């Protein structure tokens, strides 16, 4: 998404000055020092500034932390900054018990049940209960048959099958029935035990309870002090799970022009406010099927338009049901202005830029897992010029040699090239380059022939491996990516690496990164390598609103991480645990390129799935627990 030159052409400079021409006087506001939406002032997540920037920080030690504000609930939106105001969203706080209280209740119920169960079984055995003996034999028999079946299935072990698959297996069904029959018989002999079991089940369910809600909260903070200025509720229409690893209702970033702020609630709402929080307009909509899960689109503001991704309007007979489209709304009224000619998957992150002819446009993509319906898989460039707004400048269809996943990415493009990633595993993963003005195919490169800088624990240093065994890098989709100086940088999924793909030479290089940092105030920090970490998924109130095991994953787990940002050619990548890795793109991509590993919270207690922001010499970041200003 980076323009290849640090200096914009006169045509593009005029275009960028027009980018926020709604109400802003360019002579009084330095647009390049504001972060008015997802992607920053240029729409590509990248800025160049004369301000001195801190590349190192730590919430754990307080290093370079100007302020930190605790949040009453989690959220995933990016952070928008204009002058002395900071905007972001959180989920509506819930009055659910803290996790430690729920765990204590569960432990009490479990101990009471197990004590009573043991006493009941002991009594029945002493009586040599015939029925219990018969049920024990049946349970043991079907358990042996199930274990034998698991042992025989070497390719796909049944023990690893998901719940739905097990329901279709006769051996599993027989074992489950016999266990249930045995338990029911024991309960029939002791009614108190049944009551205790019900209490235990209720306590277990409480541990797995999800935070759900349709409304989100917009925050306005003072950028200098962190003081909360005001909060506003943005209504939605469907219930959404909090803190889901593939987005929630709060995922889209607010957008502002310095006089107004706009918000999208992925659970089915949009709203506009003045900078002082006065409501201007609001609207609701019905999100696409299974909304708002697995949606990583974000908000784009262009001149008099604010954009959203949603299904066709109810009175629209020209578009397809259950498909998503790019909708443009009037920033002053919320009135729908137009809908894109082509559809896009809700996985897609549309990106704004200009063609080399100076045409303003948004790149959208189709394709991805879970049978997303929009066709054909591939890319479209949506025209934003008034006379042809919503029309596609071109449409490119991806080849079907492998399952296309490019629609799941940030739709990277710049004045010269549009990019599409395709493939499912390391043997087939490729990147396509298209002419961004015409959509014509330019070249195709693979991502699986590579060199790797791996940290050697014995040598306590990096070792360069040429064409290493790629086992363990089977799924490297570059969801978290940025294009900079003709290179694609991204975080590797499932493994602790940052990757660089040279778009000119096709060279691929991986750089191993630490999985944690031992850091205490006054002590020398120490990197932790190869030991994957977990996190508790708790918010600042000790509540856990996402009980999914993968949500407590190792930081590189399957999730939609926040997009990287680039300031003065320094790339800031953040993993799911809030560790931010700073890569210096001014130097060769080797161990010297990793210049800092920063934290925004305590080890094992931090979750972050949002993008950072830069404004006026400061960086802003957030986690499930708090938002911080770095200066």
Coordinates of C-alpha atoms in Angstrom, one line a residue:
X1 CA 0.0 0.0 0.0
X2 CA 3.1 2.3 0.1
X3 CA 3.8 4.6 -2.8
X4 CA 7.2 3.7 -4.0
X5 CA 8.6 7.2 -3.6
X6 CA 8.6 9.1 -0.3
X7 CA 7.7 12.2 -2.2
X8 CA 4.2 12.4 -3.7
X9 CA 3.7 13.5 -7.3
X10 CA 1.9 16.9 -7.8
X11 CA -1.2 15.0 -8.9
X12 CA -1.2 12.7 -5.9
X13 CA -0.4 15.6 -3.6
X14 CA -3.5 17.5 -4.8
X15 CA -5.5 14.2 -4.4
X16 CA -4.5 13.8 -0.8
X17 CA -5.3 17.4 0.0
X18 CA -8.7 16.7 -1.4
X19 CA -9.0 13.5 0.6
X20 CA -10.5 15.3 3.6
X21 CA -11.9 18.3 1.9
X22 CA -15.2 18.0 3.6
X23 CA -14.7 20.7 6.2
X24 CA -10.9 20.9 6.7
X25 CA -8.8 23.9 5.8
X26 CA -5.5 22.3 4.7
X27 CA -3.6 25.5 5.5
X28 CA -4.4 25.2 9.2
X29 CA -4.3 21.5 9.8
X30 CA -1.4 19.2 9.0
X31 CA -3.4 16.2 7.6
X32 CA -0.3 14.0 7.7
X33 CA -0.1 14.4 11.5
X34 CA -3.7 13.2 12.1
X35 CA -5.0 9.7 12.0
X36 CA -8.5 10.3 10.8
X37 CA -9.5 6.7 10.0
X38 CA -8.3 3.1 9.5
X39 CA -5.2 3.4 7.3
X40 CA -4.4 6.9 8.6
X41 CA -4.3 10.1 6.5
X42 CA -3.3 8.3 3.3
X43 CA -5.5 5.3 3.6
X44 CA -2.5 2.9 3.5
X45 CA -1.4 2.9 7.1
X46 CA 1.8 4.7 6.3
X47 CA 3.1 8.2 7.1
X48 CA 6.3 10.1 7.1
X49 CA 6.9 12.7 9.8
X50 CA 9.6 15.1 11.0
X51 CA 8.5 14.4 14.6
X52 CA 10.8 12.2 16.8
X53 CA 9.1 8.9 17.5
X54 CA 9.6 6.4 20.3
X55 CA 10.3 2.9 18.9
X56 CA 10.5 1.4 22.3
X57 CA 7.9 1.3 25.1
X58 CA 6.6 -0.9 27.9
X59 CA 3.5 -0.7 30.0
X60 CA 5.2 -3.2 32.4
X61 CA 7.9 -0.8 33.3
X62 CA 6.2 2.5 32.3
X63 CA 8.9 3.2 29.7
X64 CA 7.8 6.0 27.3
X65 CA 4.1 5.6 28.4
X66 CA 2.6 9.1 28.5
X67 CA -0.7 7.9 29.9
X68 CA -2.8 4.7 30.3
X69 CA -6.6 4.6 30.7
X70 CA -8.3 1.5 32.0
X71 CA -11.4 0.4 29.9
X72 CA -14.5 -1.2 31.5
X73 CA -14.9 -3.6 28.6
X74 CA -12.9 -4.9 25.6
X75 CA -13.0 -3.8 22.0
X76 CA -11.1 -4.3 18.8
X77 CA -11.5 -1.0 16.8
X78 CA -8.6 0.9 15.5
X79 CA -7.8 4.2 17.1
X80 CA -8.6 7.5 15.4
X81 CA -6.9 10.7 16.4
X82 CA -7.5 14.3 15.4
X83 CA -5.5 17.1 17.1
X84 CA -6.3 16.6 20.8
X85 CA -9.1 14.0 20.5
X86 CA -8.8 10.2 20.5
X87 CA -11.7 8.0 19.3
X88 CA -12.3 4.3 19.6
X89 CA -15.1 1.9 20.5
X90 CA -15.6 -0.8 23.2
X91 CA -18.3 -3.4 23.8
X92 CA -21.1 -2.4 26.1
X93 CA -19.9 -3.3 29.7
X94 CA -21.7 -6.3 31.2
X95 CA -22.4 -6.9 34.9
X96 CA -21.2 -10.5 34.8
X97 CA -19.1 -12.0 37.6
X98 CA -15.3 -12.0 37.4
X99 CA -13.7 -15.2 36.3
X100 CA -12.0 -15.9 39.6
X101 CA -15.4 -15.8 41.3
X102 CA -16.9 -18.2 38.7
X103 CA -13.9 -20.5 39.1
X104 CA -14.4 -20.5 42.9
X105 CA -18.1 -21.4 42.5
X106 CA -17.2 -24.2 40.1
X107 CA -14.5 -25.6 42.4
X108 CA -17.0 -25.6 45.3
X109 CA -19.7 -27.4 43.3
X110 CA -17.1 -29.9 41.9
X111 CA -15.8 -30.8 45.3
X112 CA -19.3 -31.3 46.7
X113 CA -20.4 -33.4 43.7
X114 CA -17.2 -35.6 43.6
X115 CA -17.5 -36.3 47.4
X116 CA -21.1 -37.3 47.2
X117 CA -20.5 -39.3 44.0
X118 CA -17.6 -41.3 45.6
X119 CA -19.8 -42.1 48.6
X120 CA -22.7 -43.2 46.4
X121 CA -20.5 -45.5 44.2
X122 CA -18.8 -46.9 47.3
X123 CA -22.2 -47.8 48.8
X124 CA -23.4 -49.4 45.6
X125 CA -20.2 -51.5 45.3
X126 CA -20.5 -52.7 48.9
X127 CA -24.0 -53.9 48.0
X128 CA -22.6 -55.5 44.9
X129 CA -25.3 -53.7 42.9
X130 CA -26.1 -55.9 39.8
X131 CA -27.3 -53.1 37.6
X132 CA -24.2 -51.0 38.2
X133 CA -22.0 -54.0 37.4
X134 CA -23.8 -54.5 34.1
X135 CA -23.5 -50.8 33.1
X136 CA -19.8 -50.8 34.0
X137 CA -19.3 -53.7 31.6
X138 CA -21.1 -51.9 28.8
X139 CA -19.1 -48.7 29.3
X140 CA -15.8 -50.6 29.4
X141 CA -16.7 -52.6 26.3
X142 CA -17.7 -49.6 24.2
X143 CA -14.7 -47.6 25.5
X144 CA -12.4 -50.4 24.3
X145 CA -14.1 -50.4 20.9
X146 CA -13.7 -46.6 20.6
X147 CA -10.0 -46.7 21.6
X148 CA -9.3 -49.5 19.2
X149 CA -10.9 -47.5 16.4
X150 CA -8.8 -44.5 17.2
X151 CA -5.7 -46.6 17.1
X152 CA -6.6 -48.0 13.7
X153 CA -7.2 -44.6 12.2
X154 CA -3.7 -43.3 11.7
X155 CA -4.5 -40.6 9.1
X156 CA -7.3 -38.9 10.9
X157 CA -7.6 -39.8 14.6
X158 CA -11.2 -39.9 15.7
X159 CA -10.2 -38.5 19.1
X160 CA -9.4 -35.3 17.3
X161 CA -12.6 -35.0 15.4
X162 CA -15.0 -32.2 16.2
X163 CA -18.2 -32.7 18.0
X164 CA -20.4 -32.9 14.9
X165 CA -18.3 -35.6 13.4
X166 CA -18.4 -37.7 16.5
X167 CA -22.2 -37.5 16.6
X168 CA -22.2 -39.5 13.3
X169 CA -19.9 -42.3 14.6
X170 CA -21.7 -45.4 16.0
X171 CA -18.9 -46.3 18.4
X172 CA -18.9 -42.9 19.9
X173 CA -22.6 -42.8 20.1
X174 CA -22.7 -46.2 21.9
X175 CA -20.1 -45.1 24.4
X176 CA -21.9 -41.9 25.1
X177 CA -25.2 -43.7 25.6
X178 CA -23.8 -46.2 28.0
X179 CA -22.1 -43.5 30.1
X180 CA -25.3 -41.6 30.2
X181 CA -27.3 -44.7 31.3
X182 CA -24.8 -45.4 34.0
X183 CA -25.0 -41.8 35.3
X184 CA -28.8 -41.8 35.3
X185 CA -28.9 -45.0 37.2
X186 CA -26.6 -43.7 39.9
X187 CA -28.7 -40.5 40.1
X188 CA -31.8 -42.6 40.6
X189 CA -30.2 -44.1 43.7
X190 CA -29.3 -40.7 45.2
X191 CA -31.5 -37.7 44.4
X192 CA -29.1 -35.3 46.3
X193 CA -26.3 -36.3 43.9
X194 CA -28.5 -35.3 41.0
X195 CA -29.1 -31.9 42.5
X196 CA -25.4 -31.5 43.0
X197 CA -24.7 -32.5 39.4
X198 CA -27.1 -29.9 38.2
X199 CA -25.3 -27.3 40.3
X200 CA -22.0 -28.4 38.9
X201 CA -23.3 -28.3 35.3
X202 CA -24.6 -24.8 35.9
X203 CA -21.2 -23.7 37.3
X204 CA -19.4 -25.2 34.3
X205 CA -21.7 -23.5 31.9
X206 CA -21.0 -20.2 33.6
X207 CA -17.3 -20.6 32.9
X208 CA -18.1 -21.0 29.2
X209 CA -20.6 -18.2 29.1
X210 CA -20.0 -15.7 26.2
X211 CA -20.3 -12.0 26.4
X212 CA -23.0 -11.0 23.9
X213 CA -24.5 -7.7 22.8
X214 CA -25.7 -5.6 19.9
X215 CA -24.6 -2.1 21.1
X216 CA -21.2 -0.6 21.2
X217 CA -19.8 2.5 23.0
X218 CA -17.8 5.3 21.2
X219 CA -15.2 7.0 23.4
X220 CA -13.7 10.4 23.1
X221 CA -10.4 10.9 25.1
X222 CA -8.1 13.9 25.4
X223 CA -5.0 13.0 23.5
X224 CA -2.7 14.9 25.8
X225 CA -4.0 13.7 29.2
X226 CA -6.1 10.6 28.4
X227 CA -9.1 12.2 30.2
X228 CA -12.4 10.7 29.1
X229 CA -14.4 13.6 27.4
X230 CA -17.6 11.8 26.5
X231 CA -19.1 8.4 25.6
X232 CA -22.0 7.6 23.2
X233 CA -23.9 4.4 22.4
X234 CA -24.2 3.2 18.8
X235 CA -27.1 0.8 18.4
X236 CA -27.0 -2.5 16.5
X237 CA -29.6 -5.0 15.4
X238 CA -28.1 -8.5 16.1
X239 CA -26.3 -10.1 19.0
X240 CA -22.6 -10.4 18.6
X241 CA -20.0 -12.3 20.7
X242 CA -17.5 -10.1 22.5
X243 CA -13.8 -10.3 21.8
X244 CA -14.1 -13.0 19.1
X245 CA -10.8 -13.8 17.5
X246 CA -12.1 -12.9 14.0
X247 CA -13.7 -9.6 14.9
X248 CA -16.7 -8.5 16.9
X249 CA -19.2 -5.6 16.7
X250 CA -16.4 -3.1 17.6
X251 CA -13.9 -4.0 14.9
X252 CA -14.4 -1.1 12.5
X253 CA -12.4 2.1 13.4
X254 CA -14.2 5.4 13.9
X255 CA -13.5 8.1 11.2
X256 CA -13.3 11.9 11.6
X257 CA -12.7 15.0 9.5
X258 CA -11.9 17.2 12.6
X259 CA -15.5 18.5 12.9
X260 CA -17.5 15.2 12.9
X261 CA -16.9 11.6 13.9
X262 CA -18.5 8.6 12.3
X263 CA -18.9 5.1 13.7
X264 CA -19.8 1.7 12.2
X265 CA -21.2 -1.0 14.5
X266 CA -20.7 -4.4 12.7
X267 CA -23.7 -5.7 14.6
X268 CA -25.9 -3.5 12.4
X269 CA -25.5 0.3 13.1
X270 CA -24.0 3.5 12.0
X271 CA -23.9 6.9 13.6
X272 CA -22.4 10.4 13.2
X273 CA -21.6 12.9 16.0
X274 CA -20.0 16.3 16.4
X275 CA -16.6 16.4 18.0
X276 CA -18.4 17.4 21.2
X277 CA -20.5 14.2 21.0
X278 CA -23.8 15.8 19.8
X279 CA -25.7 13.2 17.7
X280 CA -26.2 14.1 14.0
X281 CA -27.7 11.0 12.5
X282 CA -27.9 7.3 13.0
X283 CA -29.1 4.3 11.0
X284 CA -29.4 0.5 11.5
X285 CA -29.1 -2.3 9.0
X286 CA -29.3 -6.1 8.9
X287 CA -25.7 -7.5 8.6
X288 CA -25.0 -10.4 6.4
X289 CA -25.6 -14.0 7.5
X290 CA -23.9 -15.1 10.7
X291 CA -23.0 -11.5 11.3
X292 CA -20.9 -9.9 12.6
X293 CA -18.4 -12.8 12.9
X294 CA -15.4 -13.2 10.6
X295 CA -15.6 -9.6 9.3
X296 CA -12.5 -7.6 8.9
X297 CA -13.7 -4.8 6.7
X298 CA -13.0 -1.3 8.1
X299 CA -14.3 2.2 7.7
X300 CA -13.2 4.5 4.8
X301 CA -13.9 8.2 4.7
X302 CA -13.6 10.0 1.4
X303 CA -14.8 13.6 0.8
X304 CA -18.6 13.6 1.3
X305 CA -18.8 9.8 1.7
X306 CA -18.5 7.3 4.5
X307 CA -18.4 3.6 3.4
X308 CA -19.7 0.4 4.9
X309 CA -20.0 -3.3 3.8
X310 CA -23.4 -4.8 4.1
X311 CA -26.0 -6.7 2.0
X312 CA -28.0 -5.1 -0.6
X313 CA -30.8 -2.6 0.4
X314 CA -34.3 -4.2 0.8
X315 CA -35.7 -2.4 -2.2
X316 CA -32.8 -3.3 -4.5
X317 CA -33.8 -5.9 -7.1
X318 CA -30.7 -5.6 -9.2
X319 CA -28.3 -7.2 -6.8
X320 CA -28.0 -10.7 -5.3
X321 CA -29.5 -11.7 -1.9
X322 CA -27.0 -12.7 0.8
X323 CA -24.1 -11.1 -1.1
X324 CA -22.2 -8.1 0.5
X325 CA -21.5 -4.8 -1.3
X326 CA -19.7 -1.6 -0.7
X327 CA -22.2 1.1 0.3
X328 CA -21.5 4.8 0.2
X329 CA -23.4 7.1 2.6
X330 CA -23.7 10.9 2.8
X331 CA -21.6 12.0 5.7
X332 CA -24.0 14.8 6.7
X333 CA -27.3 12.9 6.5
X334 CA -26.5 9.1 6.5
X335 CA -28.5 8.8 3.2
X336 CA -27.3 6.0 1.0
X337 CA -25.7 7.5 -2.1
X338 CA -24.8 4.4 -4.1
X339 CA -23.9 0.7 -3.9
X340 CA -21.0 -0.9 -5.7
X341 CA -21.6 -2.7 -8.9
X342 CA -19.5 -5.7 -7.8
X343 CA -19.8 -7.6 -4.5
X344 CA -17.2 -8.3 -1.9
X345 CA -16.8 -10.9 0.9
X346 CA -17.2 -9.6 4.4
X347 CA -13.7 -11.1 5.0
X348 CA -12.3 -8.4 2.7
X349 CA -10.6 -5.3 4.0
X350 CA -11.2 -2.7 1.2
X351 CA -8.4 -0.2 0.7
X352 CA -8.5 3.3 -0.7
X353 CA -5.8 4.7 -3.1
X354 CA -5.3 6.4 -6.4
X355 CA -4.4 5.0 -9.8
X356 CA -1.5 6.4 -11.6
X357 CA -4.0 8.5 -13.6
X358 CA -5.1 10.0 -10.3
X359 CA -8.5 8.3 -10.2
X360 CA -9.7 7.8 -6.5
X361 CA -10.8 4.2 -6.0
X362 CA -11.3 1.4 -3.5
X363 CA -10.1 -2.1 -4.0
X364 CA -12.4 -4.9 -2.9
X365 CA -12.0 -8.7 -2.9
X366 CA -14.1 -11.9 -3.1
X367 CA -13.1 -15.4 -2.0
X368 CA -12.3 -17.2 1.2
X369 CA -13.3 -20.1 3.5
X370 CA -16.6 -21.2 4.9
X371 CA -18.3 -20.9 1.5
X372 CA -18.6 -17.1 1.3
X373 CA -21.0 -16.7 -1.6
X374 CA -19.8 -13.7 -3.6
X375 CA -18.5 -14.4 -7.1
X376 CA -16.3 -14.5 -9.0
X377 CA -13.3 -14.9 -6.6
X378 CA -10.9 -12.1 -7.3
X379 CA -10.6 -8.3 -7.2
X380 CA -12.5 -5.3 -8.4
X381 CA -11.5 -1.7 -8.3
X382 CA -14.4 0.6 -7.4
X383 CA -14.5 4.0 -9.0
X384 CA -15.1 7.0 -6.7
X385 CA -15.5 9.8 -9.2
X386 CA -18.9 11.4 -9.0
X387 CA -20.1 10.6 -12.5
X388 CA -19.2 6.9 -12.3
X389 CA -19.1 6.2 -8.5
X390 CA -19.7 2.6 -7.6
X391 CA -18.9 1.3 -11.0
X392 CA -15.9 -1.1 -11.4
X393 CA -12.9 0.2 -13.2
X394 CA -12.1 -3.4 -13.8
X395 CA -12.8 -6.9 -12.4
X396 CA -10.2 -9.7 -12.2
X397 CA -11.1 -13.3 -11.7
X398 CA -8.7 -15.5 -9.7
X399 CA -7.6 -18.8 -11.3
X400 CA -9.1 -21.9 -9.7
X401 CA -6.0 -24.1 -9.6
X402 CA -6.0 -23.8 -5.8
X403 CA -8.6 -22.6 -3.3
X404 CA -8.4 -18.8 -3.4
X405 CA -8.0 -17.0 -0.1
X406 CA -7.0 -13.6 -1.4
X407 CA -10.4 -12.2 -0.5
X408 CA -9.6 -12.8 3.1
X409 CA -6.7 -10.2 3.0
X410 CA -6.2 -6.5 3.2
X411 CA -6.7 -5.6 -0.5
X412 CA -3.3 -4.1 -1.0
X413 CA -2.7 -1.9 -4.0
X414 CA -0.9 1.3 -5.0
X415 CA -0.5 3.5 -8.1
X416 CA 1.2 0.7 -10.0
X417 CA 0.2 -2.7 -8.7
X418 CA -2.6 -4.6 -7.1
X419 CA -1.8 -7.8 -5.1
X420 CA -3.7 -11.0 -4.6
X421 CA -2.6 -14.0 -2.4
X422 CA -3.7 -17.4 -3.4
X423 CA -3.3 -20.9 -2.0
X424 CA -4.0 -23.1 1.0
X425 CA -0.6 -24.5 2.0
X426 CA 3.1 -23.7 1.6
X427 CA 3.4 -25.8 -1.5
X428 CA 0.8 -23.7 -3.4
X429 CA 0.9 -20.3 -1.8
X430 CA 1.5 -17.6 -4.5
X431 CA 1.2 -13.9 -4.8
X432 CA -0.2 -12.4 -8.0
X433 CA 0.6 -8.9 -9.2
X434 CA -1.8 -7.0 -11.4
X435 CA -1.7 -3.6 -13.1
X436 CA -3.8 -1.4 -10.8
X437 CA -5.1 0.7 -13.6
X438 CA -6.3 -2.1 -15.9
X439 CA -6.4 -5.2 -13.7
X440 CA -4.3 -7.0 -16.2
X441 CA -2.0 -9.8 -15.0
X442 CA 1.6 -8.8 -14.6
X443 CA 3.4 -11.7 -12.8
X444 CA 3.1 -14.5 -10.3
X445 CA 5.5 -15.5 -7.5
X446 CA 5.6 -18.2 -4.9
X447 CA 5.9 -17.7 -1.1
X448 CA 7.3 -21.2 -0.3
X449 CA 10.9 -21.1 -1.5
X450 CA 12.7 -19.2 1.2
X451 CA 15.6 -18.5 3.5
X452 CA 15.1 -18.3 7.3
X453 CA 16.8 -16.6 10.1
X454 CA 16.2 -18.9 13.1
X455 CA 17.4 -18.3 16.6
X456 CA 19.7 -21.0 17.9
X457 CA 19.3 -21.5 21.6
X458 CA 22.7 -23.1 22.1
X459 CA 24.6 -20.3 20.2
X460 CA 22.2 -17.7 21.5
X461 CA 22.3 -16.1 18.1
X462 CA 20.6 -16.2 14.7
X463 CA 21.5 -18.8 12.1
X464 CA 20.6 -18.4 8.5
X465 CA 19.1 -21.4 6.9
X466 CA 18.7 -21.7 3.1
X467 CA 15.6 -23.5 1.8
X468 CA 14.8 -25.0 5.1
X469 CA 12.3 -27.8 5.8
X470 CA 9.0 -26.0 5.8
X471 CA 7.2 -28.3 8.1
X472 CA 5.5 -26.1 10.6
X473 CA 4.9 -23.3 8.1
X474 CA 2.1 -25.0 6.3
X475 CA -0.3 -22.1 6.7
X476 CA 1.3 -18.7 6.2
X477 CA -1.5 -16.6 4.8
X478 CA -0.3 -13.1 5.1
X479 CA -3.4 -11.6 6.7
X480 CA -1.4 -9.1 8.7
X481 CA 0.6 -7.4 6.0
X482 CA 1.9 -4.2 4.4
X483 CA 3.5 -3.4 1.1
X484 CA 6.4 -1.1 1.4
X485 CA 9.3 -0.2 -1.0
X486 CA 8.4 -3.0 -3.3
X487 CA 8.4 -5.6 -0.5
X488 CA 5.5 -7.4 1.2
X489 CA 6.0 -7.7 4.9
X490 CA 3.7 -9.9 7.0
X491 CA 3.4 -12.0 10.3
X492 CA 3.5 -15.7 9.8
X493 CA 0.5 -17.5 11.3
X494 CA 1.0 -20.3 13.8
X495 CA 4.7 -19.8 14.1
X496 CA 6.7 -16.8 15.6
X497 CA 8.1 -15.3 12.4
X498 CA 7.9 -12.1 10.4
X499 CA 8.3 -12.6 6.7
X500 CA 9.5 -10.4 3.8
X501 CA 8.6 -11.1 0.1
X502 CA 10.5 -9.1 -2.4
X503 CA 8.0 -8.2 -5.1
X504 CA 10.8 -7.5 -7.7
X505 CA 13.1 -10.5 -7.2
X506 CA 10.6 -13.0 -5.6
X507 CA 13.0 -13.6 -2.7
X508 CA 11.3 -14.8 0.5
X509 CA 12.9 -14.4 3.9
X510 CA 11.6 -15.3 7.4
X511 CA 12.9 -13.8 10.6
X512 CA 12.1 -15.6 13.9
X513 CA 10.8 -13.3 16.6
X514 CA 10.7 -13.8 20.4
X515 CA 7.5 -15.2 21.9
X516 CA 7.8 -13.1 25.1
X517 CA 10.0 -10.7 26.9
X518 CA 11.0 -11.0 30.6
X519 CA 10.8 -7.4 31.6
X520 CA 10.9 -5.8 35.0
X521 CA 11.7 -2.2 35.9
X522 CA 15.3 -1.8 36.8
X523 CA 16.4 -5.1 35.3
X524 CA 17.9 -6.2 32.0
X525 CA 15.2 -7.5 29.7
X526 CA 15.5 -11.0 28.4
X527 CA 13.8 -12.4 25.2
X528 CA 12.0 -15.7 25.4
X529 CA 12.4 -17.9 22.3
X530 CA 10.3 -20.8 20.9
X531 CA 8.2 -21.2 24.1
X532 CA 4.7 -20.4 23.0
X533 CA 2.7 -18.3 25.5
X534 CA -1.0 -18.1 26.5
X535 CA -3.2 -15.4 27.8
X536 CA -6.1 -15.3 30.2
X537 CA -8.5 -13.3 27.9
X538 CA -9.7 -11.2 30.9
X539 CA -10.7 -7.5 30.7
X540 CA -9.9 -4.9 33.3
X541 CA -12.8 -6.1 35.5
X542 CA -11.5 -9.7 35.5
X543 CA -14.3 -10.9 33.3
X544 CA -13.8 -13.4 30.5
X545 CA -16.3 -12.9 27.7
X546 CA -14.7 -15.2 25.2
X547 CA -14.1 -18.7 26.6
X548 CA -12.8 -20.2 23.3
X549 CA -9.5 -22.0 23.9
X550 CA -7.9 -20.5 20.8
X551 CA -8.7 -17.0 22.2
X552 CA -6.2 -17.8 24.9
X553 CA -3.7 -19.0 22.2
X554 CA 0.0 -18.4 21.7
X555 CA -0.1 -14.9 20.1
X556 CA 0.3 -16.3 16.5
X557 CA -3.0 -18.3 16.6
X558 CA -5.6 -18.3 13.9
X559 CA -7.2 -14.9 14.2
X560 CA -7.5 -11.5 12.5
X561 CA -4.7 -9.5 14.1
X562 CA -4.6 -5.7 13.9
X563 CA -3.1 -4.4 10.7
X564 CA 0.5 -3.0 10.9
X565 CA 1.2 0.6 10.6
X566 CA 4.3 2.3 9.1
X567 CA 5.9 5.5 10.4
X568 CA 9.2 6.7 8.8
X569 CA 9.7 3.3 7.3
X570 CA 9.4 1.6 10.7
X571 CA 6.8 -1.2 10.6
X572 CA 4.8 -1.9 13.8
X573 CA 3.4 -5.4 14.0
X574 CA 1.4 -6.5 17.0
X575 CA 0.5 -10.1 17.9
X576 CA -2.6 -11.3 19.8
X577 CA -0.8 -10.8 23.2
X578 CA 0.0 -7.1 22.6
X579 CA 3.7 -7.6 21.8
X580 CA 4.6 -5.1 19.2
X581 CA 7.6 -6.0 16.9
X582 CA 9.3 -3.0 15.3
X583 CA 10.9 -3.7 11.9
X584 CA 13.2 -1.1 10.4
X585 CA 12.5 -1.3 6.6
X586 CA 15.4 1.1 6.0
X587 CA 17.9 -1.7 6.5
X588 CA 18.3 -5.2 4.9
X589 CA 15.7 -7.7 6.3
X590 CA 17.9 -9.7 8.7
X591 CA 18.2 -9.9 12.5
X592 CA 19.3 -6.2 12.6
X593 CA 15.9 -5.2 11.2
X594 CA 14.2 -6.2 14.4
X595 CA 14.9 -3.1 16.5
X596 CA 12.4 -3.5 19.4
X597 CA 9.9 -5.8 21.0
X598 CA 7.4 -3.8 23.1
X599 CA 4.5 -4.6 25.4
X600 CA 1.1 -3.0 26.2
X601 CA 0.4 -5.1 29.3
X602 CA 1.6 -7.9 31.6
X603 CA 2.7 -11.3 30.2
X604 CA -0.2 -13.8 30.1
X605 CA -2.7 -11.0 30.8
X606 CA -2.9 -9.0 27.6
X607 CA -5.0 -9.4 24.4
X608 CA -4.9 -7.1 21.4
X609 CA -6.5 -7.5 18.0
X610 CA -6.6 -3.8 16.9
X611 CA -4.4 -1.6 14.7
X612 CA -2.3 1.2 16.2
X613 CA -2.4 4.9 15.4
X614 CA 0.2 7.7 15.0
X615 CA -0.5 11.4 15.5
X616 CA 1.5 14.5 16.3
X617 CA 4.6 12.6 17.5
X618 CA 2.6 10.1 19.6
X619 CA 1.7 6.4 19.1
X620 CA -1.6 5.1 20.4
X621 CA -2.3 1.4 21.2
X622 CA -4.9 -0.6 23.1
X623 CA -5.6 -4.0 24.6
X624 CA -8.7 -5.7 26.1
X625 CA -7.8 -3.9 29.4
X626 CA -6.7 -0.4 28.5
X627 CA -5.6 2.2 25.9
X628 CA -2.2 3.8 26.1
X629 CA -0.4 6.9 24.6
X630 CA 3.3 6.4 23.8
X631 CA 5.6 9.4 23.7

